[in-house]
PDB file of C-alpha atoms in Angstrom:
ATOM      1  CA  MET S 813       1.291   0.985 -42.602  1.00 45.00           C
ATOM      2  CA  THR S 814       4.165   0.645 -40.151  1.00 47.00           C
ATOM      3  CA  THR S 815       3.549  -1.328 -36.978  1.00 49.00           C
ATOM      4  CA  THR S 816       5.470  -0.201 -33.905  1.00 49.00           C
ATOM      5  CA  ARG S 817       6.564  -3.126 -31.804  1.00 51.00           C
ATOM      6  CA  ARG S 818       6.357  -2.362 -28.099  1.00 50.00           C
ATOM      7  CA  THR S 819       9.098  -3.501 -25.767  1.00 49.00           C
ATOM      8  CA  PRO S 820       7.592  -5.812 -23.108  1.00 55.00           C
ATOM      9  CA  VAL S 821       7.477  -4.220 -19.664  1.00 61.00           C
ATOM     10  CA  PRO S 822       9.469  -6.338 -17.190  1.00 76.00           C
ATOM     11  CA  ASP S 823       7.672  -7.721 -14.164  1.00 90.00           C
ATOM     12  CA  ALA S 824       8.055  -5.869 -10.873  1.00 93.00           C
ATOM     13  CA  VAL S 825       9.345  -9.100  -9.314  1.00 95.00           C
ATOM     14  CA  GLU S 826      10.410 -12.345 -10.964  1.00 96.00           C
ATOM     15  CA  LEU S 827      11.068 -15.677  -9.246  1.00 97.00           C
ATOM     16  CA  HIS S 828      12.876 -18.376 -11.218  1.00 97.00           C
ATOM     17  CA  ALA S 829      12.894 -21.923  -9.765  1.00 97.00           C
ATOM     18  CA  VAL S 830      13.227 -20.537  -6.244  1.00 97.00           C
ATOM     19  CA  ARG S 831      13.850 -23.001  -3.430  1.00 97.00           C
ATOM     20  CA  LYS S 832      14.065 -22.330   0.278  1.00 97.00           C
ATOM     21  CA  VAL S 833      15.052 -25.058   2.724  1.00 96.00           C
ATOM     22  CA  HIS S 834      15.164 -24.487   6.475  1.00 91.00           C
ATOM     23  CA  GLY S 835      17.498 -26.685   8.495  1.00 89.00           C
ATOM     24  CA  ALA S 836      19.582 -29.590   7.240  1.00 86.00           C
ATOM     25  CA  GLY S 837      19.655 -33.361   7.166  1.00 85.00           C
ATOM     26  CA  ASP S 838      16.718 -35.101   8.837  1.00 85.00           C
ATOM     27  CA  ARG S 839      15.452 -31.749  10.098  1.00 89.00           C
ATOM     28  CA  ALA S 840      15.369 -30.072   6.687  1.00 91.00           C
ATOM     29  CA  VAL S 841      12.038 -28.492   5.796  1.00 93.00           C
ATOM     30  CA  THR S 842      11.356 -27.305   2.250  1.00 95.00           C
ATOM     31  CA  ALA S 843       9.396 -24.045   2.423  1.00 96.00           C
ATOM     32  CA  LEU S 844       9.583 -23.249  -1.301  1.00 97.00           C
ATOM     33  CA  ASP S 845      10.030 -25.971  -3.883  1.00 96.00           C
ATOM     34  CA  GLY S 846      11.021 -24.591  -7.292  1.00 96.00           C
ATOM     35  CA  VAL S 847       8.644 -21.631  -7.511  1.00 97.00           C
ATOM     36  CA  SER S 848       8.672 -19.704 -10.803  1.00 97.00           C
ATOM     37  CA  ILE S 849       6.354 -16.733 -11.230  1.00 96.00           C
ATOM     38  CA  GLY S 850       6.332 -13.097 -12.314  1.00 96.00           C
ATOM     39  CA  PHE S 851       4.323 -10.299 -10.728  1.00 96.00           C
ATOM     40  CA  PRO S 852       3.427  -7.630 -13.327  1.00 94.00           C
ATOM     41  CA  ARG S 853       4.030  -3.957 -12.638  1.00 94.00           C
ATOM     42  CA  GLY S 854       1.066  -1.879 -11.524  1.00 94.00           C
ATOM     43  CA  THR S 855      -0.949  -4.861 -10.311  1.00 95.00           C
ATOM     44  CA  PHE S 856      -2.189  -6.121  -6.950  1.00 97.00           C
ATOM     45  CA  THR S 857      -1.460  -9.781  -6.170  1.00 97.00           C
ATOM     46  CA  ALA S 858      -2.749 -11.644  -3.120  1.00 97.00           C
ATOM     47  CA  ILE S 859      -0.812 -14.710  -1.973  1.00 97.00           C
ATOM     48  CA  MET S 860      -2.744 -17.355  -0.055  1.00 97.00           C
ATOM     49  CA  GLY S 861      -2.364 -20.917   1.109  1.00 95.00           C
ATOM     50  CA  PRO S 862      -2.781 -23.234   4.091  1.00 93.00           C
ATOM     51  CA  SER S 863      -0.574 -22.798   7.142  1.00 91.00           C
ATOM     52  CA  GLY S 864       2.973 -23.844   6.258  1.00 91.00           C
ATOM     53  CA  SER S 865       2.393 -23.521   2.517  1.00 94.00           C
ATOM     54  CA  GLY S 866       5.313 -21.106   2.099  1.00 95.00           C
ATOM     55  CA  LYS S 867       3.441 -17.872   1.430  1.00 95.00           C
ATOM     56  CA  SER S 868       5.325 -15.685   3.930  1.00 94.00           C
ATOM     57  CA  THR S 869       8.623 -17.288   2.898  1.00 96.00           C
ATOM     58  CA  LEU S 870       7.853 -16.415  -0.720  1.00 96.00           C
ATOM     59  CA  LEU S 871       7.157 -12.800   0.252  1.00 95.00           C
ATOM     60  CA  HIS S 872      10.309 -12.506   2.357  1.00 94.00           C
ATOM     61  CA  CYS S 873      12.515 -14.051  -0.340  1.00 94.00           C
ATOM     62  CA  ALA S 874      10.972 -11.873  -3.058  1.00 95.00           C
ATOM     63  CA  ALA S 875      11.645  -8.784  -0.935  1.00 92.00           C
ATOM     64  CA  GLY S 876      15.248  -9.738  -0.206  1.00 90.00           C
ATOM     65  CA  LEU S 877      14.618 -10.281   3.507  1.00 90.00           C
ATOM     66  CA  GLU S 878      15.601 -13.955   3.232  1.00 91.00           C
ATOM     67  CA  GLN S 879      18.134 -15.604   0.952  1.00 91.00           C
ATOM     68  CA  PRO S 880      16.739 -18.519  -1.080  1.00 94.00           C
ATOM     69  CA  THR S 881      18.561 -21.832  -1.055  1.00 95.00           C
ATOM     70  CA  GLY S 882      18.416 -21.972  -4.827  1.00 95.00           C
ATOM     71  CA  GLY S 883      16.992 -20.242  -7.878  1.00 96.00           C
ATOM     72  CA  ARG S 884      17.006 -16.604  -8.932  1.00 96.00           C
ATOM     73  CA  ILE S 885      15.021 -13.506  -7.944  1.00 96.00           C
ATOM     74  CA  VAL S 886      14.927 -10.320 -10.011  1.00 95.00           C
ATOM     75  CA  LEU S 887      13.618  -7.227  -8.235  1.00 91.00           C
ATOM     76  CA  ALA S 888      13.629  -3.682  -9.624  1.00 84.00           C
ATOM     77  CA  GLY S 889      15.739  -5.006 -12.498  1.00 86.00           C
ATOM     78  CA  ALA S 890      18.443  -6.434 -10.215  1.00 89.00           C
ATOM     79  CA  ASP S 891      19.347 -10.077  -9.623  1.00 92.00           C
ATOM     80  CA  ILE S 892      19.389  -9.855  -5.837  1.00 91.00           C
ATOM     81  CA  GLY S 893      21.162 -13.193  -5.436  1.00 87.00           C
ATOM     82  CA  ARG S 894      24.275 -11.647  -6.978  1.00 89.00           C
ATOM     83  CA  GLN S 895      24.270  -8.660  -4.661  1.00 89.00           C
ATOM     84  CA  SER S 896      26.202  -8.199  -1.442  1.00 88.00           C
ATOM     85  CA  GLU S 897      24.271  -7.708   1.788  1.00 88.00           C
ATOM     86  CA  ARG S 898      25.022  -3.990   1.613  1.00 89.00           C
ATOM     87  CA  GLU S 899      23.670  -3.802  -1.952  1.00 89.00           C
ATOM     88  CA  ARG S 900      20.498  -5.640  -0.907  1.00 88.00           C
ATOM     89  CA  THR S 901      20.063  -3.238   2.015  1.00 86.00           C
ATOM     90  CA  VAL S 902      20.295  -0.269  -0.348  1.00 86.00           C
ATOM     91  CA  LEU S 903      17.879  -1.965  -2.770  1.00 87.00           C
ATOM     92  CA  ARG S 904      15.322  -2.514  -0.015  1.00 86.00           C
ATOM     93  CA  ARG S 905      15.718   1.057   1.209  1.00 83.00           C
ATOM     94  CA  ASP S 906      15.363   2.668  -2.204  1.00 84.00           C
ATOM     95  CA  HIS S 907      12.974   0.381  -4.078  1.00 88.00           C
ATOM     96  CA  ILE S 908      10.802  -1.523  -1.596  1.00 91.00           C
ATOM     97  CA  GLY S 909       8.067  -0.634   0.872  1.00 92.00           C
ATOM     98  CA  PHE S 910       6.935  -2.935   3.705  1.00 92.00           C
ATOM     99  CA  VAL S 911       3.704  -3.140   5.685  1.00 93.00           C
ATOM    100  CA  PHE S 912       3.266  -5.788   8.361  1.00 91.00           C
ATOM    101  CA  GLN S 913       0.477  -6.910  10.695  1.00 90.00           C
ATOM    102  CA  ALA S 914       2.077  -4.944  13.544  1.00 90.00           C
ATOM    103  CA  PHE S 915       1.984  -1.204  12.892  1.00 90.00           C
ATOM    104  CA  ASN S 916       5.476  -0.663  14.384  1.00 90.00           C
ATOM    105  CA  LEU S 917       4.879   3.029  15.044  1.00 94.00           C
ATOM    106  CA  VAL S 918       6.849   4.996  17.639  1.00 94.00           C
ATOM    107  CA  GLU S 919       4.301   6.157  20.222  1.00 94.00           C
ATOM    108  CA  SER S 920       6.140   9.359  21.119  1.00 95.00           C
ATOM    109  CA  LEU S 921       6.275  10.582  17.496  1.00 95.00           C
ATOM    110  CA  THR S 922       3.572  12.188  15.381  1.00 96.00           C
ATOM    111  CA  ALA S 923       2.219  10.527  12.248  1.00 96.00           C
ATOM    112  CA  ALA S 924       4.433  12.749  10.087  1.00 95.00           C
ATOM    113  CA  GLN S 925       7.516  11.968  12.168  1.00 93.00           C
ATOM    114  CA  ASN S 926       6.799   8.238  11.956  1.00 94.00           C
ATOM    115  CA  VAL S 927       6.502   8.482   8.178  1.00 93.00           C
ATOM    116  CA  GLU S 928       9.879  10.203   7.808  1.00 89.00           C
ATOM    117  CA  LEU S 929      11.684   8.013  10.358  1.00 85.00           C
ATOM    118  CA  PRO S 930      13.089   5.330   7.981  1.00 77.00           C
ATOM    119  CA  SER S 931      14.540   7.942   5.623  1.00 74.00           C
ATOM    120  CA  ARG S 932      16.171   9.693   8.586  1.00 75.00           C
ATOM    121  CA  PHE S 933      17.801   6.419   9.646  1.00 67.00           C
ATOM    122  CA  ALA S 934      19.052   6.036   6.078  1.00 65.00           C
ATOM    123  CA  GLY S 935      20.613   9.492   6.208  1.00 62.00           C
ATOM    124  CA  ARG S 936      18.211  10.939   3.643  1.00 67.00           C
ATOM    125  CA  ARG S 937      15.580  12.940   5.448  1.00 68.00           C
ATOM    126  CA  ALA S 938      12.323  13.057   3.500  1.00 70.00           C
ATOM    127  CA  GLY S 939      11.125  16.563   2.682  1.00 78.00           C
ATOM    128  CA  ARG S 940       8.044  18.016   4.336  1.00 84.00           C
ATOM    129  CA  ASP S 941       6.130  17.980   1.050  1.00 88.00           C
ATOM    130  CA  GLN S 942       7.126  14.366   0.474  1.00 88.00           C
ATOM    131  CA  VAL S 943       5.818  13.315   3.898  1.00 91.00           C
ATOM    132  CA  ALA S 944       2.648  15.363   3.488  1.00 92.00           C
ATOM    133  CA  GLY S 945       2.063  13.790   0.084  1.00 91.00           C
ATOM    134  CA  ALA S 946       2.415  10.276   1.481  1.00 91.00           C
ATOM    135  CA  LEU S 947      -0.076  10.992   4.257  1.00 93.00           C
ATOM    136  CA  ALA S 948      -2.481  12.614   1.809  1.00 93.00           C
ATOM    137  CA  ALA S 949      -2.265   9.542  -0.437  1.00 90.00           C
ATOM    138  CA  VAL S 950      -3.677   7.398   2.390  1.00 92.00           C
ATOM    139  CA  GLY S 951      -6.300   9.941   3.429  1.00 92.00           C
ATOM    140  CA  LEU S 952      -4.537  11.251   6.531  1.00 94.00           C
ATOM    141  CA  ALA S 953      -3.526  14.769   5.499  1.00 93.00           C
ATOM    142  CA  ASP S 954      -5.369  16.147   8.544  1.00 94.00           C
ATOM    143  CA  ARG S 955      -3.728  13.707  10.995  1.00 94.00           C
ATOM    144  CA  ALA S 956      -0.063  14.601  10.454  1.00 95.00           C
ATOM    145  CA  ASP S 957       0.394  15.990  13.984  1.00 96.00           C
ATOM    146  CA  HIS S 958      -1.489  13.210  15.782  1.00 97.00           C
ATOM    147  CA  ARG S 959       0.361  10.544  17.772  1.00 96.00           C
ATOM    148  CA  PRO S 960      -0.535   6.845  17.440  1.00 96.00           C
ATOM    149  CA  SER S 961      -2.594   6.893  20.669  1.00 95.00           C
ATOM    150  CA  GLU S 962      -4.821   9.500  19.035  1.00 96.00           C
ATOM    151  CA  LEU S 963      -5.482   7.352  15.970  1.00 95.00           C
ATOM    152  CA  SER S 964      -7.681   4.314  15.362  1.00 94.00           C
ATOM    153  CA  GLY S 965      -6.126   0.978  14.425  1.00 93.00           C
ATOM    154  CA  GLY S 966      -7.009   1.528  10.776  1.00 93.00           C
ATOM    155  CA  GLN S 967      -5.486   4.996  10.827  1.00 95.00           C
ATOM    156  CA  GLN S 968      -2.301   3.654  12.434  1.00 95.00           C
ATOM    157  CA  GLN S 969      -1.962   1.052   9.685  1.00 93.00           C
ATOM    158  CA  ARG S 970      -2.498   3.777   7.097  1.00 94.00           C
ATOM    159  CA  VAL S 971       0.371   5.731   8.696  1.00 95.00           C
ATOM    160  CA  ALA S 972       2.480   2.579   8.321  1.00 95.00           C
ATOM    161  CA  LEU S 973       1.333   2.419   4.699  1.00 94.00           C
ATOM    162  CA  ALA S 974       2.338   6.064   4.139  1.00 94.00           C
ATOM    163  CA  ARG S 975       5.737   5.303   5.708  1.00 93.00           C
ATOM    164  CA  ALA S 976       6.195   2.432   3.239  1.00 92.00           C
ATOM    165  CA  LEU S 977       5.232   4.653   0.297  1.00 89.00           C
ATOM    166  CA  VAL S 978       7.150   7.836   1.120  1.00 87.00           C
ATOM    167  CA  THR S 979      10.118   6.776  -1.032  1.00 83.00           C
ATOM    168  CA  ARG S 980       7.834   5.863  -3.967  1.00 86.00           C
ATOM    169  CA  PRO S 981       8.930   2.195  -3.948  1.00 89.00           C
ATOM    170  CA  ASP S 982       8.897  -0.055  -7.003  1.00 91.00           C
ATOM    171  CA  VAL S 983       7.034  -2.701  -5.013  1.00 95.00           C
ATOM    172  CA  LEU S 984       4.937  -2.652  -1.856  1.00 96.00           C
ATOM    173  CA  PHE S 985       5.110  -5.895   0.154  1.00 96.00           C
ATOM    174  CA  ALA S 986       2.344  -6.420   2.712  1.00 96.00           C
ATOM    175  CA  ASP S 987       2.339  -9.353   5.157  1.00 95.00           C
ATOM    176  CA  GLU S 988      -1.122  -9.807   6.729  1.00 94.00           C
ATOM    177  CA  PRO S 989      -1.657  -5.999   6.806  1.00 94.00           C
ATOM    178  CA  THR S 990      -5.224  -6.310   8.113  1.00 93.00           C
ATOM    179  CA  GLY S 991      -4.614  -9.187  10.536  1.00 91.00           C
ATOM    180  CA  ALA S 992      -4.779  -6.966  13.645  1.00 88.00           C
ATOM    181  CA  LEU S 993      -7.721  -4.820  12.493  1.00 92.00           C
ATOM    182  CA  ASP S 994     -11.463  -4.971  12.959  1.00 92.00           C
ATOM    183  CA  THR S 995     -13.735  -5.319   9.929  1.00 92.00           C
ATOM    184  CA  VAL S 996     -14.312  -1.596   9.391  1.00 92.00           C
ATOM    185  CA  SER S 997     -10.622  -0.677   9.774  1.00 91.00           C
ATOM    186  CA  SER S 998      -9.613  -3.573   7.530  1.00 93.00           C
ATOM    187  CA  ARG S 999     -11.899  -2.339   4.775  1.00 91.00           C
ATOM    188  CA  GLU S1000     -10.511   1.192   4.909  1.00 92.00           C
ATOM    189  CA  VAL S1001      -6.902  -0.023   4.688  1.00 93.00           C
ATOM    190  CA  LEU S1002      -7.725  -2.358   1.789  1.00 94.00           C
ATOM    191  CA  ARG S1003      -9.586   0.444   0.017  1.00 92.00           C
ATOM    192  CA  MET S1004      -6.486   2.634   0.296  1.00 92.00           C
ATOM    193  CA  MET S1005      -4.217  -0.123  -0.994  1.00 94.00           C
ATOM    194  CA  ARG S1006      -6.546  -0.747  -3.943  1.00 94.00           C
ATOM    195  CA  MET S1007      -6.721   2.978  -4.709  1.00 92.00           C
ATOM    196  CA  LEU S1008      -2.914   3.245  -4.751  1.00 92.00           C
ATOM    197  CA  VAL S1009      -2.752   0.481  -7.359  1.00 95.00           C
ATOM    198  CA  ASP S1010      -5.510   2.010  -9.498  1.00 94.00           C
ATOM    199  CA  GLN S1011      -4.466   5.655  -9.277  1.00 92.00           C
ATOM    200  CA  GLU S1012      -0.695   5.481  -8.712  1.00 91.00           C
ATOM    201  CA  GLY S1013       0.163   2.204 -10.438  1.00 93.00           C
ATOM    202  CA  GLN S1014       1.680   0.857  -7.220  1.00 94.00           C
ATOM    203  CA  SER S1015       2.864  -2.745  -7.679  1.00 96.00           C
ATOM    204  CA  THR S1016       1.658  -4.644  -4.600  1.00 97.00           C
ATOM    205  CA  LEU S1017       2.146  -8.171  -3.223  1.00 97.00           C
ATOM    206  CA  MET S1018       0.085  -9.088  -0.173  1.00 97.00           C
ATOM    207  CA  VAL S1019       0.082 -12.248   1.909  1.00 97.00           C
ATOM    208  CA  THR S1020      -3.244 -12.822   3.615  1.00 96.00           C
ATOM    209  CA  HIS S1021      -5.352 -15.614   5.085  1.00 94.00           C
ATOM    210  CA  ASP S1022      -8.563 -13.594   4.622  1.00 94.00           C
ATOM    211  CA  PRO S1023     -10.637 -14.223   1.451  1.00 94.00           C
ATOM    212  CA  VAL S1024     -12.320 -10.819   1.851  1.00 93.00           C
ATOM    213  CA  ALA S1025      -8.933  -9.084   1.849  1.00 94.00           C
ATOM    214  CA  ALA S1026      -7.723 -11.151  -1.111  1.00 95.00           C
ATOM    215  CA  ALA S1027     -10.863 -10.206  -3.060  1.00 95.00           C
ATOM    216  CA  VAL S1028      -9.587  -6.649  -3.619  1.00 94.00           C
ATOM    217  CA  ALA S1029      -6.580  -7.930  -5.592  1.00 96.00           C
ATOM    218  CA  ASP S1030      -6.287  -8.399  -9.354  1.00 95.00           C
ATOM    219  CA  VAL S1031      -5.145 -11.986  -9.003  1.00 96.00           C
ATOM    220  CA  VAL S1032      -4.798 -14.558  -6.218  1.00 97.00           C
ATOM    221  CA  VAL S1033      -1.848 -16.962  -6.205  1.00 97.00           C
ATOM    222  CA  PHE S1034      -2.404 -20.089  -4.103  1.00 97.00           C
ATOM    223  CA  LEU S1035       0.485 -22.048  -2.592  1.00 97.00           C
ATOM    224  CA  LYS S1036       0.493 -25.540  -1.149  1.00 96.00           C
ATOM    225  CA  ASP S1037       3.513 -27.470   0.135  1.00 95.00           C
ATOM    226  CA  GLY S1038       5.873 -24.811  -1.184  1.00 96.00           C
ATOM    227  CA  ARG S1039       4.556 -24.937  -4.744  1.00 96.00           C
ATOM    228  CA  ILE S1040       2.100 -22.867  -6.751  1.00 97.00           C
ATOM    229  CA  ALA S1041      -1.198 -24.737  -6.657  1.00 96.00           C
ATOM    230  CA  ASP S1042      -3.272 -22.284  -8.701  1.00 95.00           C
ATOM    231  CA  ARG S1043      -3.564 -18.723  -9.950  1.00 94.00           C
ATOM    232  CA  ILE S1044      -6.973 -17.065 -10.262  1.00 93.00           C
ATOM    233  CA  PRO S1045      -7.623 -13.676 -11.930  1.00 94.00           C
ATOM    234  CA  LEU S1046     -10.442 -11.711 -10.307  1.00 94.00           C
ATOM    235  CA  ASP S1047     -13.304  -9.659 -11.713  1.00 87.00           C
ATOM    236  CA  ARG S1048     -12.984  -6.221 -10.117  1.00 73.00           C
ATOM    237  CA  ASP S1049     -16.748  -5.679 -10.195  1.00 71.00           C
ATOM    238  CA  ARG S1050     -17.581  -8.777  -8.145  1.00 71.00           C
ATOM    239  CA  ASP S1051     -15.782  -8.477  -4.798  1.00 65.00           C
ATOM    240  CA  GLY S1052     -18.463 -10.411  -2.910  1.00 70.00           C
ATOM    241  CA  ALA S1053     -18.499 -13.287  -5.382  1.00 84.00           C
ATOM    242  CA  ASN S1054     -14.699 -13.203  -5.495  1.00 88.00           C
ATOM    243  CA  ALA S1055     -14.452 -13.637  -1.717  1.00 90.00           C
ATOM    244  CA  ALA S1056     -16.803 -16.643  -1.815  1.00 90.00           C
ATOM    245  CA  ALA S1057     -14.863 -18.250  -4.669  1.00 90.00           C
ATOM    246  CA  ILE S1058     -11.549 -17.666  -2.887  1.00 93.00           C
ATOM    247  CA  ALA S1059     -12.894 -19.165   0.352  1.00 93.00           C
ATOM    248  CA  ALA S1060     -14.123 -22.237  -1.524  1.00 92.00           C
ATOM    249  CA  HIS S1061     -10.763 -22.625  -3.233  1.00 89.00           C
ATOM    250  CA  MET S1062      -8.937 -22.392   0.103  1.00 90.00           C
ATOM    251  CA  ALA S1063     -11.245 -24.999   1.598  1.00 91.00           C
ATOM    252  CA  GLY S1064     -10.316 -27.336  -1.252  1.00 87.00           C
ATOM    253  CA  LEU S1065      -6.589 -26.824  -0.634  1.00 85.00           C
ATOM    254  CA  GLU S1066      -6.973 -27.456   3.092  1.00 82.00           C
ATOM    255  CA  ALA S1067      -9.083 -30.589   2.656  1.00 73.00           C
TER     256      ALA S1067
END
């Protein structure tokens, strides 16, 4: 019997001994202190930690928004530290989606127009079917012609999510995506993000301070003082228990 050896699938994002120092001399602050970690493709990772732990810096460095002081980051198969600024811009445009706490929608444009806006700026207008598909993926197929003022907060964030997904990115980066939402809207956005991972295999990294939000992930990575303090895999059938365990873990880190 012949055994076929499978080639390992590379991680969506890899960080190798990444350091990030803000300032210099006596005012130098180390935000990341030798972080090494891989984020597997098709998984949902939540990143948590006390204030100042380096979680947003990790996200921004991993996404190529900030240059690390040292170490190496591999994203979509490319060592982004060896790329020019123009190459990193193209990489972000073609391979990365972003969702932030602020929806950043243009009030005078419809949902569909907001979704296609980044591709228009990049000189590659998204097709109508592509935009419609992105809105349908987040449950807003019937809201394409609505402007932000005609949508709830949760719906606006789902438009922002569709905008991030319209190019079918390798990785979706989300920085406190539910921070400006009420409980009901937060749940609907998290449900959509979870569904995209389960049904579309969307690799997702999310920074959050909310244990309930983190509980929808596959794994939670905890940072403290710029280093990885722990990594906890979650049981997908126990969201409530997961949230309680995550909250208890955070309390221990903050003590």
